[in-house]
Amino acid sequence: MVLELLDQVMNHSLGQGFVVQKIADILGFPLIALQKGEDASRPTVYLSSGIHGDEPAAPMAMSELLKSGFFANQANWRICPILNPIGLDLGQRENANGIDLNRDFRVPKTTEVIAYTNWISKQPNPDLSIALHEDWESTGFYMYQIRPTVSENLFAPRILRTVAKLGPIESSTEIDGHAAAGGLIEPYASKLEIDKTEIWSEADYQCHRHPHWHFTFETPSCLSLELRIRMQIRAVKEAMRILPSVSRLSSIKD
């Protein structure tokens, strides 16, 4: 299943003008990164999925977006579509060594995260990064947002309203130890706060490396796979609709 999905992703990517790079070999599975666009006048957007192998809707949504030709010339794109191919093959959250890759970014030890950070360090700083995830414990869609400025919260409510047309929004006031409201978590506001945390996720690493807008989208695993894929796609598409405003606010310094 994983090799087939990787083949689909690579074929869709090459057909859409992406450069496909193999940045590591993970027990016979390629860890790939996609690049498209070098225009300094356009915003740069980074997307990732599949860092947890038991969250299949995320890489499947990425494959569907690539197949549809969604990633056109409105941005420079950097994409890691399946960050944990072994985990996805095994249907488990962690990699082959039982390590949660999304907890390995402060001082990377895994082959996957070392390869990823080596690759991303050579890429332009993003104006927006998006990570696609799933949650086995939630009953509705929710999202994390990290803001580079103390600007008005314009973007997350738009994304949540759009996704709500397809399915439920998580109503819990606490999710994974974070305060939540209406399906939104805003865990950090500055590099200083991220620096105080002992364990970094991919989002922490990205935003500490370069302050910018970040969204993490979480679909509930209790819903059908088809609906979860549609919710992920809807969230990404709405994020791209607000991209001009995001990139403008990213240039504002508090």
Tab-separated table of C-alpha atoms in Angstrom:
chain	number	residue	atom	x	y	z
A	1	MET	CA	0.000	0.000	0.000
A	2	VAL	CA	2.778	2.448	0.944
A	3	LEU	CA	4.927	1.784	-2.120
A	4	GLU	CA	1.835	2.165	-4.297
A	5	LEU	CA	0.964	5.475	-2.617
A	6	LEU	CA	4.565	6.672	-2.998
A	7	ASP	CA	4.469	5.778	-6.686
A	8	GLN	CA	1.232	7.725	-7.082
A	9	VAL	CA	2.654	10.745	-5.280
A	10	MET	CA	5.830	10.730	-7.368
A	11	ASN	CA	3.936	10.313	-10.644
A	12	HIS	CA	1.476	13.094	-9.770
A	13	SER	CA	4.363	15.329	-8.679
A	14	LEU	CA	6.417	14.853	-11.843
A	15	GLY	CA	3.300	15.480	-13.902
A	16	GLN	CA	2.790	18.807	-12.098
A	17	GLY	CA	6.341	20.061	-12.590
A	18	PHE	CA	7.788	19.187	-9.184
A	19	VAL	CA	11.368	18.131	-8.626
A	20	VAL	CA	11.294	14.904	-6.596
A	21	GLN	CA	14.231	14.307	-4.261
A	22	LYS	CA	14.989	11.124	-2.363
A	23	ILE	CA	16.447	12.456	0.887
A	24	ALA	CA	16.849	9.119	2.693
A	25	ASP	CA	16.235	5.400	2.400
A	26	ILE	CA	14.195	3.982	5.272
A	27	LEU	CA	14.542	0.199	5.242
A	28	GLY	CA	13.834	0.064	1.517
A	29	PHE	CA	11.236	2.835	1.502
A	30	PRO	CA	12.239	6.167	-0.054
A	31	LEU	CA	11.782	9.300	2.024
A	32	ILE	CA	10.965	11.935	-0.589
A	33	ALA	CA	10.714	15.720	-0.714
A	34	LEU	CA	9.056	17.765	-3.457
A	35	GLN	CA	10.136	21.180	-4.723
A	36	LYS	CA	8.430	23.536	-7.137
A	37	GLY	CA	9.047	27.243	-7.710
A	38	GLU	CA	11.939	29.578	-7.017
A	39	ASP	CA	10.243	32.947	-7.626
A	40	ALA	CA	11.204	35.373	-4.842
A	41	SER	CA	8.109	37.478	-5.580
A	42	ARG	CA	5.818	34.607	-4.569
A	43	PRO	CA	5.158	33.329	-1.042
A	44	THR	CA	6.706	30.025	-0.029
A	45	VAL	CA	4.450	27.335	1.420
A	46	TYR	CA	5.614	24.136	3.124
A	47	LEU	CA	3.314	21.152	3.645
A	48	SER	CA	3.876	17.804	5.335
A	49	SER	CA	1.889	14.674	6.068
A	50	GLY	CA	2.390	11.102	7.171
A	51	ILE	CA	4.715	11.736	10.126
A	52	HIS	CA	2.502	9.361	12.125
A	53	GLY	CA	1.936	6.067	10.359
A	54	ASP	CA	-1.507	5.461	11.863
A	55	GLU	CA	-2.907	8.642	10.237
A	56	PRO	CA	-3.483	7.551	6.610
A	57	ALA	CA	-5.965	10.244	5.557
A	58	ALA	CA	-3.239	12.899	5.611
A	59	PRO	CA	-0.874	11.462	2.932
A	60	MET	CA	-3.875	10.305	0.912
A	61	ALA	CA	-5.235	13.858	0.912
A	62	MET	CA	-1.827	15.114	-0.216
A	63	SER	CA	-1.825	12.601	-3.070
A	64	GLU	CA	-5.290	13.749	-4.141
A	65	LEU	CA	-4.221	17.409	-4.086
A	66	LEU	CA	-1.212	16.578	-6.249
A	67	LYS	CA	-3.327	14.524	-8.648
A	68	SER	CA	-5.796	17.389	-9.077
A	69	GLY	CA	-3.092	19.877	-10.079
A	70	PHE	CA	-3.861	22.052	-7.075
A	71	PHE	CA	-0.256	23.158	-6.530
A	72	ALA	CA	-0.035	25.729	-9.305
A	73	ASN	CA	1.965	28.955	-9.514
A	74	GLN	CA	0.401	30.917	-6.648
A	75	ALA	CA	3.351	29.938	-4.424
A	76	ASN	CA	6.727	28.258	-4.226
A	77	TRP	CA	6.002	24.791	-2.849
A	78	ARG	CA	8.010	22.539	-0.556
A	79	ILE	CA	6.273	19.281	0.359
A	80	CYS	CA	7.146	16.189	2.404
A	81	PRO	CA	4.189	13.890	1.627
A	82	ILE	CA	5.064	10.761	3.661
A	83	LEU	CA	7.500	11.502	6.472
A	84	ASN	CA	7.177	8.082	8.127
A	85	PRO	CA	6.845	5.479	5.348
A	86	ILE	CA	7.691	2.538	7.622
A	87	GLY	CA	5.120	3.625	10.191
A	88	LEU	CA	2.493	3.965	7.467
A	89	ASP	CA	3.367	0.513	6.147
A	90	LEU	CA	3.040	-0.979	9.642
A	91	GLY	CA	-0.022	1.091	10.556
A	92	GLN	CA	1.705	2.422	13.668
A	93	ARG	CA	2.335	5.923	14.961
A	94	GLU	CA	6.084	5.488	15.444
A	95	ASN	CA	8.899	4.533	13.085
A	96	ALA	CA	10.484	1.069	12.900
A	97	ASN	CA	12.435	1.735	16.118
A	98	GLY	CA	9.337	2.745	18.046
A	99	ILE	CA	10.191	6.459	18.057
A	100	ASP	CA	7.552	9.142	17.581
A	101	LEU	CA	9.137	11.299	14.873
A	102	ASN	CA	7.022	14.283	15.876
A	103	ARG	CA	8.868	14.387	19.203
A	104	ASP	CA	12.390	14.207	17.736
A	105	PHE	CA	12.993	17.728	16.426
A	106	ARG	CA	14.882	19.489	19.215
A	107	VAL	CA	17.981	17.274	18.935
A	108	PRO	CA	17.155	14.878	16.076
A	109	LYS	CA	18.258	11.257	16.456
A	110	THR	CA	16.182	9.410	13.867
A	111	THR	CA	17.262	8.935	10.262
A	112	GLU	CA	13.966	10.400	9.073
A	113	VAL	CA	14.157	13.654	11.033
A	114	ILE	CA	17.895	14.145	10.436
A	115	ALA	CA	17.293	13.812	6.675
A	116	TYR	CA	14.299	16.115	6.856
A	117	THR	CA	16.078	18.867	8.809
A	118	ASN	CA	19.107	18.659	6.504
A	119	TRP	CA	16.808	19.129	3.522
A	120	ILE	CA	14.624	21.882	4.967
A	121	SER	CA	17.645	23.891	6.132
A	122	LYS	CA	18.560	24.390	2.470
A	123	GLN	CA	15.089	25.648	1.492
A	124	PRO	CA	13.743	29.218	1.566
A	125	ASN	CA	11.973	30.316	4.729
A	126	PRO	CA	8.229	29.670	4.460
A	127	ASP	CA	5.503	32.277	4.776
A	128	LEU	CA	3.120	29.480	5.740
A	129	SER	CA	3.613	25.876	6.834
A	130	ILE	CA	0.875	23.276	7.124
A	131	ALA	CA	1.029	19.837	8.740
A	132	LEU	CA	-1.719	17.276	8.125
A	133	HIS	CA	-2.552	14.951	11.021
A	134	GLU	CA	-5.284	12.784	12.511
A	135	ASP	CA	-6.434	12.162	16.087
A	136	TRP	CA	-7.814	8.859	17.353
A	137	GLU	CA	-9.309	10.470	20.455
A	138	SER	CA	-11.211	13.408	18.953
A	139	THR	CA	-14.736	13.381	17.568
A	140	GLY	CA	-14.364	16.451	15.353
A	141	PHE	CA	-11.873	18.386	13.239
A	142	TYR	CA	-9.556	20.812	15.025
A	143	MET	CA	-6.433	22.778	14.263
A	144	TYR	CA	-3.359	24.315	15.832
A	145	GLN	CA	-2.299	27.805	14.842
A	146	ILE	CA	1.031	29.487	15.556
A	147	ARG	CA	1.208	33.190	14.748
A	148	PRO	CA	4.439	35.146	14.090
A	149	THR	CA	2.810	38.428	15.152
A	150	VAL	CA	0.225	39.576	17.663
A	151	SER	CA	-2.176	40.287	14.841
A	152	GLU	CA	-5.894	39.722	14.771
A	153	ASN	CA	-6.912	36.080	14.560
A	154	LEU	CA	-8.390	36.206	11.074
A	155	PHE	CA	-7.482	32.906	9.516
A	156	ALA	CA	-8.314	29.937	11.748
A	157	PRO	CA	-12.034	30.823	12.079
A	158	ARG	CA	-12.368	30.923	8.285
A	159	ILE	CA	-10.765	27.503	7.926
A	160	LEU	CA	-12.895	26.007	10.694
A	161	ARG	CA	-16.134	27.435	9.256
A	162	THR	CA	-15.298	25.980	5.851
A	163	VAL	CA	-14.454	22.513	7.186
A	164	ALA	CA	-17.618	22.555	9.345
A	165	LYS	CA	-19.657	22.386	6.132
A	166	LEU	CA	-18.349	18.836	5.687
A	167	GLY	CA	-18.268	17.441	9.206
A	168	PRO	CA	-18.123	18.105	12.949
A	169	ILE	CA	-15.714	20.484	14.694
A	170	GLU	CA	-14.171	19.316	17.977
A	171	SER	CA	-15.991	20.934	20.904
A	172	SER	CA	-13.628	19.984	23.764
A	173	THR	CA	-12.146	22.854	25.759
A	174	GLU	CA	-8.923	20.897	26.315
A	175	ILE	CA	-7.168	18.838	23.640
A	176	ASP	CA	-3.922	16.968	24.256
A	177	GLY	CA	-3.203	19.136	27.299
A	178	HIS	CA	-3.833	22.412	25.448
A	179	ALA	CA	-6.695	24.844	25.974
A	180	ALA	CA	-9.021	24.803	22.978
A	181	ALA	CA	-11.980	26.883	21.848
A	182	GLY	CA	-14.207	26.079	18.903
A	183	GLY	CA	-11.717	23.615	17.467
A	184	LEU	CA	-8.721	25.964	17.730
A	185	ILE	CA	-5.514	25.574	19.738
A	186	GLU	CA	-2.858	28.301	19.803
A	187	PRO	CA	0.010	26.755	21.795
A	188	TYR	CA	2.813	29.277	21.248
A	189	ALA	CA	3.285	32.904	20.285
A	190	SER	CA	7.063	33.332	20.157
A	191	LYS	CA	10.421	31.634	19.649
A	192	LEU	CA	11.105	32.248	23.345
A	193	GLU	CA	8.146	30.139	24.404
A	194	ILE	CA	9.084	27.351	21.994
A	195	ASP	CA	12.653	27.475	23.323
A	196	LYS	CA	11.367	26.678	26.817
A	197	THR	CA	9.870	23.359	25.725
A	198	GLU	CA	12.012	20.237	26.078
A	199	ILE	CA	10.460	18.237	23.228
A	200	TRP	CA	9.914	19.808	19.830
A	201	SER	CA	7.402	18.788	17.220
A	202	GLU	CA	7.853	19.509	13.537
A	203	ALA	CA	5.800	22.693	13.993
A	204	ASP	CA	8.003	23.821	16.899
A	205	TYR	CA	11.124	23.258	14.827
A	206	GLN	CA	9.725	25.073	11.815
A	207	CYS	CA	8.559	28.124	13.779
A	208	HIS	CA	11.687	28.334	15.918
A	209	ARG	CA	13.866	28.177	12.816
A	210	HIS	CA	11.919	31.039	11.207
A	211	PRO	CA	8.816	32.723	12.703
A	212	HIS	CA	5.880	32.390	10.307
A	213	TRP	CA	2.247	31.316	10.223
A	214	HIS	CA	1.718	27.629	10.897
A	215	PHE	CA	-1.425	25.487	10.790
A	216	THR	CA	-1.747	21.862	11.889
A	217	PHE	CA	-4.960	20.210	10.729
A	218	GLU	CA	-6.329	17.250	12.707
A	219	THR	CA	-9.139	15.039	11.439
A	220	PRO	CA	-10.916	12.598	13.777
A	221	SER	CA	-10.166	8.951	13.040
A	222	CYS	CA	-13.707	7.951	14.049
A	223	LEU	CA	-15.062	9.394	10.793
A	224	SER	CA	-14.898	7.561	7.481
A	225	LEU	CA	-11.584	7.660	5.638
A	226	GLU	CA	-13.237	9.346	2.644
A	227	LEU	CA	-14.658	12.154	4.797
A	228	ARG	CA	-11.352	12.669	6.601
A	229	ILE	CA	-9.553	13.044	3.273
A	230	ARG	CA	-12.174	15.545	2.085
A	231	MET	CA	-11.841	17.564	5.302
A	232	GLN	CA	-8.067	17.741	4.952
A	233	ILE	CA	-8.360	18.860	1.332
A	234	ARG	CA	-10.969	21.479	2.219
A	235	ALA	CA	-8.762	22.884	4.996
A	236	VAL	CA	-5.702	23.133	2.723
A	237	LYS	CA	-7.690	24.812	-0.031
A	238	GLU	CA	-9.107	27.400	2.367
A	239	ALA	CA	-5.622	28.055	3.749
A	240	MET	CA	-4.454	28.819	0.223
A	241	ARG	CA	-7.357	31.225	-0.307
A	242	ILE	CA	-6.107	33.314	2.603
A	243	LEU	CA	-2.439	32.953	1.633
A	244	PRO	CA	-2.053	36.536	0.323
A	245	SER	CA	-3.143	37.916	3.691
A	246	VAL	CA	-0.968	35.437	5.579
A	247	SER	CA	2.154	36.351	3.603
A	248	ARG	CA	1.436	40.075	4.045
A	249	LEU	CA	1.080	39.752	7.832
A	250	SER	CA	4.161	37.511	8.026
A	251	SER	CA	6.247	40.508	6.972
A	252	ILE	CA	4.996	42.638	9.874
A	253	LYS	CA	7.308	42.815	12.886
A	254	ASP	CA	5.825	43.353	16.360
